[in-house]
Amino acid sequence: MLRKKCGIFMKINRKNLDMFMGQLIENEYSVKTVEKYDRDLKSFASFVGEKEIEKQDVIRFKEELCIRYKPRSVNSILAACHQFFSFYDRPDLKVRQLKIQQAFCPQEKVLTKEEYMRLVCTAYELGERKLGLIIQTICCTGIRVSELSYITVDAVFKGKAEVRLKGKNRTILIQDELQKLLLAYIRERKLSNGAVFVTRNGKPLDRSNDKGRCRPGKGISP
């Protein structure tokens, strides 16, 4: 077994990277895994430079990753860094990984197809097109009313929204049919950016301003 190079170090260079990769190979990690760890750690090395690594550097690296990658990819890269830190006996450099929330709804709270269609049809029959689209968006994506502000013009064009709320992150996919409906709405409203669903004052629709508005018959701003 390769010996760890312990002590107060923490400059990341090709020599200590090679020692770490050698340990992975000795532990029979797959070639693809070793290559991935090598890429991730080279990325970290490029970010930090040749200075001695401090925890604040890892925090800043994590922040940079959050801008460029999805939460799961961020956690995967951080996992490579954490294993590297453990190999060199520096667990104090580890940072918290992102919390990723899995969408889940109890069976008894799931709308039947008939109930969903009735809600949508009622909204459109009452001339509440926006309400109909909101219902379709919530039911097709599984988001909450409080997360409607994440359905932006940019998100609709991309076909996905990145929801970051209360320290939890998840990606919401916007299915093709829903995307077509929302794109048509965006074009008709001549929206260029920001939230798709807004109040009369132009504020993103959420739980603080939806009272009495998100029920057929009550109406929301068209």
Coordinates of N, CA and C in Angstrom, one line a residue:
M1 N 0.8 -1.2 0.0 CA 0.0 0.0 0.0 C 0.9 1.2 0.0
L2 N 0.5 2.3 -0.8 CA 1.3 3.5 -0.8 C 1.1 4.2 0.5
R3 N 2.2 4.9 1.0 CA 2.1 5.6 2.2 C 1.6 7.0 2.0
K4 N 0.7 7.4 2.9 CA 0.2 8.8 2.8 C 1.3 9.8 3.2
K5 N 1.2 10.9 2.6 CA 2.1 12.0 2.9 C 1.4 12.9 3.9
C6 N 1.6 12.7 5.2 CA 0.8 13.4 6.2 C 1.5 14.7 6.6
G7 N 0.8 15.4 7.4 CA 1.4 16.6 8.0 C 0.7 17.9 7.5
I8 N 1.2 19.0 7.8 CA 0.6 20.3 7.5 C 0.9 20.6 6.0
F9 N 0.5 20.2 5.1 CA 0.9 20.7 3.7 C -0.2 21.4 3.2
M10 N -0.6 21.4 2.2 CA -1.7 21.5 1.4 C -1.5 22.5 0.2
K11 N -0.5 22.2 -0.5 CA -0.3 22.8 -1.8 C -0.7 21.6 -2.8
I12 N -1.5 21.9 -3.7 CA -1.8 20.8 -4.7 C -1.0 20.9 -5.9
N13 N -0.3 19.8 -6.2 CA 0.6 19.8 -7.4 C 0.6 18.5 -8.1
R14 N 1.3 18.3 -9.1 CA 1.3 17.1 -9.9 C 1.8 15.9 -9.1
K15 N 2.8 16.2 -8.2 CA 3.4 15.1 -7.5 C 2.4 14.5 -6.5
N16 N 1.7 15.3 -5.7 CA 0.8 14.7 -4.7 C -0.5 14.2 -5.4
L17 N -0.8 14.8 -6.6 CA -2.0 14.3 -7.4 C -1.6 12.9 -7.8
D18 N -0.4 12.7 -8.3 CA 0.0 11.4 -8.8 C 0.0 10.3 -7.7
M19 N 0.4 10.7 -6.5 CA 0.4 9.8 -5.4 C -1.0 9.4 -5.0
F20 N -1.9 10.3 -5.1 CA -3.3 10.1 -4.8 C -3.9 9.1 -5.9
M21 N -3.6 9.4 -7.1 CA -4.1 8.6 -8.2 C -3.6 7.2 -8.1
G22 N -2.3 7.1 -7.7 CA -1.7 5.8 -7.5 C -2.5 5.0 -6.5
Q23 N -2.9 5.7 -5.4 CA -3.7 5.0 -4.4 C -5.0 4.5 -4.9
L24 N -5.7 5.3 -5.7 CA -7.0 4.9 -6.3 C -6.8 3.7 -7.2
I25 N -5.7 3.7 -8.0 CA -5.4 2.5 -8.9 C -5.1 1.3 -8.1
E26 N -4.4 1.5 -7.0 CA -4.0 0.3 -6.1 C -5.3 -0.2 -5.4
N27 N -6.3 0.6 -5.2 CA -7.5 0.2 -4.6 C -8.5 -0.3 -5.6
E28 N -8.1 -0.4 -6.9 CA -8.8 -1.0 -8.0 C -10.0 -0.2 -8.4
Y29 N -9.9 1.2 -8.3 CA -10.9 2.0 -8.9 C -10.9 1.9 -10.4
S30 N -12.0 2.1 -11.0 CA -12.1 1.9 -12.5 C -11.3 3.0 -13.2
V31 N -10.9 2.8 -14.4 CA -10.1 3.8 -15.1 C -10.9 5.1 -15.3
K32 N -12.2 5.0 -15.6 CA -13.1 6.1 -15.7 C -13.2 7.0 -14.4
T33 N -13.2 6.3 -13.3 CA -13.3 7.0 -12.0 C -12.0 7.7 -11.7
V34 N -10.9 7.0 -12.0 CA -9.6 7.7 -11.8 C -9.4 8.9 -12.7
E35 N -9.9 8.8 -13.9 CA -9.8 9.9 -14.9 C -10.7 11.0 -14.4
K36 N -11.9 10.7 -13.9 CA -12.8 11.8 -13.4 C -12.2 12.5 -12.2
Y37 N -11.6 11.7 -11.3 CA -11.0 12.4 -10.1 C -9.8 13.3 -10.5
D38 N -9.1 12.8 -11.5 CA -7.9 13.6 -12.0 C -8.4 14.9 -12.6
R39 N -9.5 14.8 -13.4 CA -10.1 16.1 -14.0 C -10.6 17.0 -12.9
D40 N -11.3 16.5 -12.0 CA -11.9 17.3 -10.9 C -10.8 18.0 -10.1
L41 N -9.8 17.2 -9.8 CA -8.7 17.8 -8.9 C -7.9 18.8 -9.7
K42 N -7.7 18.5 -11.0 CA -7.0 19.5 -11.8 C -7.7 20.8 -11.8
S43 N -9.1 20.7 -11.9 CA -9.9 21.9 -11.9 C -9.7 22.7 -10.6
F44 N -9.7 21.9 -9.5 CA -9.5 22.6 -8.2 C -8.1 23.2 -8.1
A45 N -7.1 22.5 -8.6 CA -5.8 23.0 -8.6 C -5.6 24.3 -9.4
S46 N -6.3 24.3 -10.5 CA -6.3 25.5 -11.4 C -7.0 26.7 -10.7
F47 N -8.0 26.4 -9.9 CA -8.7 27.4 -9.2 C -7.9 28.0 -8.0
V48 N -7.2 27.1 -7.3 CA -6.5 27.6 -6.1 C -5.1 28.2 -6.5
G49 N -4.5 27.6 -7.5 CA -3.2 28.1 -7.8 C -2.1 27.4 -7.0
E50 N -1.0 28.0 -6.8 CA 0.1 27.4 -6.1 C 0.2 27.7 -4.6
K51 N -0.8 28.5 -4.1 CA -0.8 28.9 -2.7 C -1.1 27.7 -1.8
E52 N -0.8 27.8 -0.5 CA -1.3 26.8 0.4 C -2.8 26.8 0.6
I53 N -3.4 25.6 0.5 CA -4.9 25.6 0.5 C -5.4 25.9 1.9
E54 N -6.5 26.7 2.0 CA -7.2 27.0 3.2 C -8.7 26.6 2.9
K55 N -9.4 26.4 4.0 CA -10.8 26.0 3.9 C -11.6 27.1 3.1
Q56 N -11.3 28.4 3.2 CA -12.0 29.4 2.5 C -11.8 29.2 1.0
D57 N -10.7 28.7 0.6 CA -10.5 28.4 -0.9 C -11.4 27.3 -1.4
V58 N -11.7 26.3 -0.5 CA -12.6 25.3 -0.9 C -14.0 25.8 -0.9
I59 N -14.4 26.7 0.0 CA -15.7 27.3 0.0 C -15.9 28.1 -1.3
R60 N -14.9 28.9 -1.7 CA -15.0 29.7 -2.9 C -15.1 28.8 -4.1
F61 N -14.4 27.7 -4.1 CA -14.4 26.8 -5.2 C -15.8 26.2 -5.3
K62 N -16.4 25.8 -4.2 CA -17.8 25.3 -4.2 C -18.8 26.4 -4.8
E63 N -18.6 27.6 -4.4 CA -19.5 28.7 -4.9 C -19.4 28.8 -6.4
E64 N -18.1 28.7 -6.9 CA -17.9 28.8 -8.3 C -18.5 27.6 -9.1
L65 N -18.4 26.4 -8.5 CA -19.1 25.2 -9.1 C -20.6 25.4 -9.1
C66 N -21.2 26.0 -8.1 CA -22.6 26.2 -8.1 C -23.1 27.0 -9.2
I67 N -22.3 27.9 -9.7 CA -22.6 28.8 -10.8 C -22.6 28.0 -12.1
R68 N -21.6 27.1 -12.2 CA -21.3 26.5 -13.5 C -22.0 25.1 -13.7
Y69 N -22.3 24.4 -12.6 CA -22.8 23.0 -12.7 C -24.1 22.8 -11.9
K70 N -24.8 21.7 -12.2 CA -26.0 21.3 -11.5 C -25.5 20.7 -10.1
P71 N -26.5 20.8 -9.1 CA -26.1 20.3 -7.8 C -25.4 19.0 -7.7
R72 N -25.9 18.0 -8.4 CA -25.4 16.6 -8.4 C -23.9 16.6 -8.9
S73 N -23.6 17.4 -9.9 CA -22.3 17.5 -10.4 C -21.4 18.2 -9.4
V74 N -21.9 19.3 -8.8 CA -21.1 20.0 -7.7 C -20.7 19.0 -6.6
N75 N -21.7 18.2 -6.1 CA -21.4 17.3 -5.1 C -20.4 16.2 -5.5
S76 N -20.5 15.8 -6.8 CA -19.5 14.8 -7.3 C -18.1 15.3 -7.3
I77 N -17.9 16.6 -7.7 CA -16.6 17.2 -7.7 C -16.1 17.4 -6.3
L78 N -17.0 17.8 -5.4 CA -16.6 18.0 -4.0 C -16.2 16.7 -3.4
A79 N -16.8 15.6 -3.8 CA -16.5 14.3 -3.3 C -15.1 13.9 -3.6
A80 N -14.7 14.2 -4.8 CA -13.3 13.9 -5.3 C -12.3 14.7 -4.4
C81 N -12.6 16.0 -4.2 CA -11.8 16.8 -3.3 C -11.7 16.3 -1.9
H82 N -12.8 15.9 -1.4 CA -12.9 15.4 0.0 C -12.0 14.1 0.2
Q83 N -12.1 13.2 -0.8 CA -11.3 12.0 -0.7 C -9.8 12.3 -0.8
F84 N -9.5 13.3 -1.6 CA -8.1 13.8 -1.7 C -7.6 14.4 -0.3
F85 N -8.5 15.2 0.3 CA -8.1 15.8 1.6 C -8.0 14.7 2.6
S86 N -8.8 13.6 2.6 CA -8.7 12.5 3.6 C -7.4 11.8 3.4
F87 N -7.0 11.6 2.1 CA -5.8 10.9 1.8 C -4.6 11.6 2.4
Y88 N -4.6 12.9 2.5 CA -3.5 13.7 3.0 C -3.8 14.1 4.5
D89 N -4.7 13.5 5.1 CA -5.1 13.7 6.5 C -5.4 15.2 6.8
R90 N -6.3 15.8 5.9 CA -6.7 17.1 6.1 C -8.3 17.2 6.0
P91 N -9.0 16.5 6.8 CA -10.4 16.5 6.8 C -11.0 17.9 7.1
D92 N -10.2 18.7 7.8 CA -10.6 20.0 8.2 C -10.9 20.9 6.9
L93 N -10.5 20.5 5.8 CA -10.7 21.3 4.5 C -12.0 20.9 3.9
K94 N -12.7 19.9 4.3 CA -13.9 19.5 3.7 C -15.0 20.5 4.0
V95 N -15.9 20.7 3.0 CA -17.1 21.6 3.1 C -18.4 20.8 3.0
R96 N -19.5 21.4 3.3 CA -20.7 20.7 3.2 C -21.2 20.6 1.8
Q97 N -21.7 19.4 1.4 CA -22.2 19.2 0.1 C -23.6 19.8 0.0
L98 N -24.1 20.0 -1.2 CA -25.4 20.6 -1.4 C -26.5 19.6 -1.0
K99 N -27.6 20.1 -0.4 CA -28.7 19.2 -0.2 C -29.6 19.2 -1.4
I100 N -29.9 18.0 -1.8 CA -30.7 17.8 -3.1 C -32.0 17.2 -2.7
Q101 N -33.1 17.9 -2.9 CA -34.4 17.4 -2.5 C -35.1 16.6 -3.6
Q102 N -35.6 15.4 -3.3 CA -36.3 14.6 -4.2 C -37.8 14.9 -4.2
A103 N -38.3 15.2 -5.4 CA -39.8 15.5 -5.4 C -40.6 14.2 -5.0
F104 N -41.5 14.4 -4.0 CA -42.3 13.3 -3.6 C -43.7 13.8 -3.1
C105 N -44.7 13.1 -3.4 CA -46.0 13.5 -3.0 C -46.8 12.2 -2.6
P106 N -47.4 12.2 -1.4 CA -48.1 11.1 -0.9 C -49.2 10.7 -1.9
Q107 N -49.5 9.4 -2.0 CA -50.5 8.9 -2.9 C -51.9 9.6 -2.7
E108 N -52.2 9.8 -1.4 CA -53.6 10.3 -1.2 C -53.7 11.8 -1.6
K109 N -52.6 12.5 -1.9 CA -52.7 13.9 -2.3 C -52.5 14.0 -3.8
V110 N -52.4 13.0 -4.5 CA -52.2 13.0 -6.0 C -53.5 13.2 -6.7
L111 N -53.6 14.2 -7.5 CA -54.9 14.4 -8.3 C -55.0 13.3 -9.3
T112 N -56.3 12.9 -9.5 CA -56.5 11.9 -10.6 C -56.5 12.7 -11.9
K113 N -56.4 12.0 -13.0 CA -56.4 12.6 -14.3 C -57.7 13.4 -14.6
E114 N -58.8 12.8 -14.1 CA -60.1 13.5 -14.3 C -60.2 14.8 -13.5
E115 N -59.7 14.7 -12.3 CA -59.7 15.9 -11.4 C -58.8 17.0 -12.0
Y116 N -57.7 16.6 -12.5 CA -56.7 17.6 -13.2 C -57.4 18.2 -14.4
M117 N -58.0 17.4 -15.3 CA -58.6 17.9 -16.5 C -59.8 18.8 -16.1
R118 N -60.5 18.5 -15.1 CA -61.6 19.3 -14.7 C -61.2 20.7 -14.2
L119 N -60.1 20.7 -13.5 CA -59.6 22.0 -13.0 C -59.1 22.9 -14.2
V120 N -58.4 22.3 -15.1 CA -57.8 23.0 -16.2 C -59.0 23.5 -17.1
C121 N -59.9 22.6 -17.4 CA -61.0 23.0 -18.3 C -61.9 24.1 -17.6
T122 N -62.1 24.0 -16.3 CA -62.9 25.1 -15.7 C -62.2 26.4 -15.7
A123 N -60.9 26.4 -15.6 CA -60.2 27.7 -15.6 C -60.3 28.3 -17.0
Y124 N -60.1 27.5 -18.1 CA -60.2 28.0 -19.4 C -61.6 28.5 -19.8
E125 N -62.6 27.7 -19.3 CA -64.0 28.1 -19.6 C -64.4 29.4 -18.9
L126 N -63.7 29.7 -17.8 CA -64.0 31.0 -17.1 C -63.1 32.1 -17.7
G127 N -62.4 31.8 -18.7 CA -61.5 32.9 -19.3 C -60.3 33.1 -18.5
E128 N -59.9 32.2 -17.6 CA -58.7 32.4 -16.8 C -57.6 31.5 -17.4
R129 N -57.0 32.0 -18.5 CA -56.0 31.3 -19.2 C -54.7 31.2 -18.3
K130 N -54.4 32.3 -17.7 CA -53.2 32.2 -16.8 C -53.3 31.2 -15.7
L131 N -54.5 31.2 -15.1 CA -54.8 30.2 -14.1 C -54.7 28.8 -14.6
G132 N -55.2 28.6 -15.8 CA -55.1 27.2 -16.4 C -53.7 26.8 -16.6
L133 N -52.8 27.8 -17.1 CA -51.4 27.5 -17.3 C -50.7 27.2 -16.0
I134 N -51.1 27.9 -15.0 CA -50.4 27.7 -13.7 C -50.8 26.3 -13.2
I135 N -52.0 25.9 -13.3 CA -52.4 24.6 -12.8 C -51.6 23.5 -13.6
Q136 N -51.5 23.7 -14.9 CA -50.8 22.8 -15.8 C -49.3 22.7 -15.4
T137 N -48.8 23.9 -15.1 CA -47.3 24.0 -14.8 C -47.1 23.3 -13.4
I138 N -47.9 23.5 -12.4 CA -47.8 22.9 -11.1 C -47.9 21.4 -11.2
C139 N -48.9 21.0 -11.9 CA -49.2 19.5 -12.0 C -48.2 18.8 -12.9
C140 N -47.7 19.4 -13.9 CA -46.7 18.8 -14.8 C -45.3 18.7 -14.3
T141 N -45.0 19.7 -13.4 CA -43.6 19.8 -12.9 C -43.5 19.4 -11.5
G142 N -44.6 19.4 -10.7 CA -44.5 19.1 -9.3 C -44.0 20.2 -8.4
I143 N -43.9 21.4 -8.9 CA -43.4 22.5 -8.1 C -44.5 23.0 -7.2
R144 N -44.2 23.8 -6.2 CA -45.1 24.4 -5.3 C -45.5 25.8 -5.8
V145 N -46.6 26.4 -5.3 CA -46.9 27.7 -5.7 C -45.8 28.7 -5.3
S146 N -45.1 28.5 -4.2 CA -44.0 29.3 -3.8 C -42.8 29.3 -4.7
E147 N -42.8 28.3 -5.6 CA -41.7 28.1 -6.5 C -42.0 28.5 -7.9
L148 N -43.1 29.1 -8.1 CA -43.5 29.5 -9.5 C -42.6 30.6 -10.1
S149 N -41.9 31.4 -9.2 CA -41.0 32.4 -9.7 C -39.8 31.8 -10.4
Y150 N -39.6 30.5 -10.2 CA -38.4 29.9 -10.9 C -38.8 29.5 -12.3
I151 N -40.1 29.6 -12.6 CA -40.5 29.3 -14.0 C -40.3 30.6 -14.7
T152 N -39.1 30.9 -15.2 CA -38.8 32.1 -15.9 C -38.8 31.9 -17.4
V153 N -38.7 33.1 -18.1 CA -38.6 33.0 -19.6 C -37.4 32.2 -20.0
D154 N -36.3 32.4 -19.4 CA -35.1 31.6 -19.7 C -35.3 30.2 -19.4
A155 N -35.9 29.8 -18.3 CA -36.1 28.4 -17.9 C -37.0 27.7 -19.0
V156 N -38.0 28.4 -19.4 CA -38.9 27.8 -20.4 C -38.2 27.5 -21.7
F157 N -37.4 28.5 -22.1 CA -36.6 28.3 -23.4 C -35.6 27.1 -23.2
K158 N -35.1 26.9 -22.0 CA -34.1 25.9 -21.8 C -34.8 24.5 -21.6
G159 N -36.1 24.6 -21.2 CA -36.8 23.4 -20.9 C -36.6 22.8 -19.5
K160 N -36.0 23.6 -18.6 CA -35.8 23.2 -17.3 C -35.5 24.4 -16.4
A161 N -35.9 24.2 -15.1 CA -35.7 25.3 -14.1 C -34.9 24.8 -13.0
E162 N -33.9 25.6 -12.5 CA -33.1 25.2 -11.3 C -33.7 25.9 -10.1
V163 N -34.3 25.1 -9.2 CA -34.9 25.6 -8.0 C -34.0 25.5 -6.9
R164 N -33.7 26.7 -6.3 CA -32.8 26.7 -5.1 C -33.6 27.5 -4.0
L165 N -34.0 26.7 -3.0 CA -34.8 27.3 -1.9 C -34.5 26.6 -0.6
K166 N -34.3 27.5 0.4 CA -34.0 27.0 1.8 C -32.8 26.0 1.8
G167 N -31.8 26.2 1.0 CA -30.6 25.4 1.0 C -30.8 24.1 0.3
K168 N -31.9 23.9 -0.4 CA -32.2 22.7 -1.1 C -32.2 23.0 -2.6
N169 N -31.7 22.1 -3.4 CA -31.6 22.3 -4.9 C -32.2 21.2 -5.7
R170 N -32.9 21.5 -6.7 CA -33.3 20.4 -7.6 C -33.6 21.0 -9.0
T171 N -33.6 20.2 -10.0 CA -33.9 20.6 -11.4 C -35.3 20.2 -11.7
I172 N -36.0 21.1 -12.2 CA -37.4 20.9 -12.7 C -37.4 20.8 -14.2
L173 N -37.9 19.7 -14.8 CA -38.0 19.6 -16.2 C -39.3 20.1 -16.7
I174 N -39.3 20.8 -17.8 CA -40.5 21.4 -18.4 C -40.8 20.5 -19.7
Q175 N -41.8 19.7 -19.6 CA -42.1 18.8 -20.7 C -42.4 19.5 -22.0
D176 N -42.2 18.9 -23.1 CA -42.4 19.5 -24.4 C -43.8 20.2 -24.6
E177 N -44.8 19.5 -24.3 CA -46.2 20.0 -24.5 C -46.4 21.3 -23.6
L178 N -46.0 21.2 -22.4 CA -46.1 22.4 -21.5 C -45.2 23.5 -22.0
Q179 N -44.0 23.2 -22.4 CA -43.1 24.2 -23.0 C -43.7 24.9 -24.1
K180 N -44.4 24.2 -25.0 CA -45.0 24.9 -26.2 C -46.1 25.8 -25.7
L181 N -46.9 25.4 -24.7 CA -48.0 26.3 -24.2 C -47.4 27.6 -23.6
L182 N -46.3 27.4 -22.8 CA -45.7 28.5 -22.1 C -45.0 29.4 -23.1
L183 N -44.4 28.9 -24.1 CA -43.7 29.7 -25.1 C -44.7 30.6 -25.9
A184 N -45.9 30.0 -26.2 CA -46.9 30.7 -26.8 C -47.4 31.9 -25.9
Y185 N -47.6 31.6 -24.7 CA -48.0 32.6 -23.7 C -46.9 33.7 -23.6
I186 N -45.7 33.3 -23.6 CA -44.6 34.3 -23.5 C -44.5 35.2 -24.7
R187 N -44.7 34.6 -25.9 CA -44.8 35.4 -27.1 C -45.9 36.4 -27.1
E188 N -47.1 35.9 -26.7 CA -48.3 36.8 -26.7 C -48.2 37.9 -25.7
R189 N -47.5 37.6 -24.5 CA -47.4 38.7 -23.5 C -46.1 39.5 -23.7
K190 N -45.4 39.1 -24.8 CA -44.1 39.9 -25.1 C -43.2 39.9 -23.9
L191 N -43.0 38.8 -23.3 CA -42.1 38.7 -22.1 C -40.7 38.4 -22.7
S192 N -39.7 39.1 -22.1 CA -38.3 39.0 -22.6 C -37.5 38.4 -21.5
N193 N -37.8 38.5 -20.2 CA -37.1 37.9 -19.1 C -37.9 37.9 -17.8
G194 N -37.3 37.4 -16.8 CA -38.0 37.3 -15.5 C -39.1 36.2 -15.5
A195 N -39.9 36.2 -14.4 CA -40.9 35.2 -14.1 C -42.0 35.2 -15.2
V196 N -42.5 34.1 -15.6 CA -43.6 34.0 -16.5 C -44.9 34.4 -15.9
F197 N -45.1 34.0 -14.7 CA -46.4 34.3 -14.0 C -46.2 35.5 -13.0
V198 N -46.8 36.6 -13.3 CA -46.6 37.8 -12.4 C -48.0 38.4 -12.1
T199 N -48.0 39.2 -11.1 CA -49.2 39.9 -10.6 C -49.4 41.1 -11.5
R200 N -50.5 41.9 -11.2 CA -50.7 43.1 -12.0 C -49.6 44.1 -11.8
N201 N -49.0 44.0 -10.7 CA -47.8 45.0 -10.4 C -46.5 44.5 -10.9
G202 N -46.6 43.3 -11.6 CA -45.3 42.8 -12.2 C -44.5 42.0 -11.3
K203 N -45.0 41.7 -10.1 CA -44.2 40.9 -9.2 C -44.4 39.4 -9.4
P204 N -43.4 38.5 -9.3 CA -43.6 37.1 -9.5 C -44.7 36.6 -8.6
L205 N -45.6 35.7 -9.1 CA -46.7 35.1 -8.3 C -46.1 34.1 -7.4
D206 N -46.5 34.2 -6.1 CA -46.1 33.2 -5.1 C -47.2 33.1 -4.0
R207 N -46.9 32.4 -2.9 CA -47.9 32.2 -1.9 C -48.3 33.5 -1.2
S208 N -47.4 34.5 -1.2 CA -47.7 35.8 -0.5 C -48.7 36.6 -1.3
N209 N -48.9 36.4 -2.6 CA -49.9 37.2 -3.3 C -50.9 36.4 -4.1
D210 N -51.0 35.1 -3.8 CA -52.0 34.2 -4.6 C -53.3 34.0 -3.8
K211 N -53.4 34.6 -2.6 CA -54.6 34.3 -1.8 C -55.9 34.7 -2.6
G212 N -56.8 33.8 -2.7 CA -58.1 34.2 -3.4 C -58.0 34.3 -4.9
R213 N -56.8 34.1 -5.4 CA -56.6 34.2 -6.9 C -56.4 32.9 -7.6
C214 N -56.0 31.9 -7.0 CA -55.7 30.7 -7.6 C -56.8 29.6 -7.5
R215 N -58.0 30.1 -7.6 CA -59.2 29.2 -7.6 C -60.1 29.7 -8.8
P216 N -60.6 28.8 -9.6 CA -61.5 29.1 -10.7 C -62.6 29.9 -10.1
G217 N -63.0 31.0 -10.8 CA -64.1 31.8 -10.3 C -63.6 33.1 -9.6
K218 N -62.4 33.0 -9.0 CA -61.9 34.2 -8.3 C -61.1 35.1 -9.2
G219 N -60.3 34.4 -10.1 CA -59.6 35.2 -11.1 C -58.2 35.7 -10.6
I220 N -57.3 35.7 -11.6 CA -56.0 36.3 -11.3 C -55.7 37.2 -12.5
S221 N -54.8 38.1 -12.4 CA -54.6 39.1 -13.4 C -54.2 38.4 -14.7
P222 N -54.9 38.7 -15.8 CA -54.6 38.0 -17.1 C -53.3 38.3 -17.7

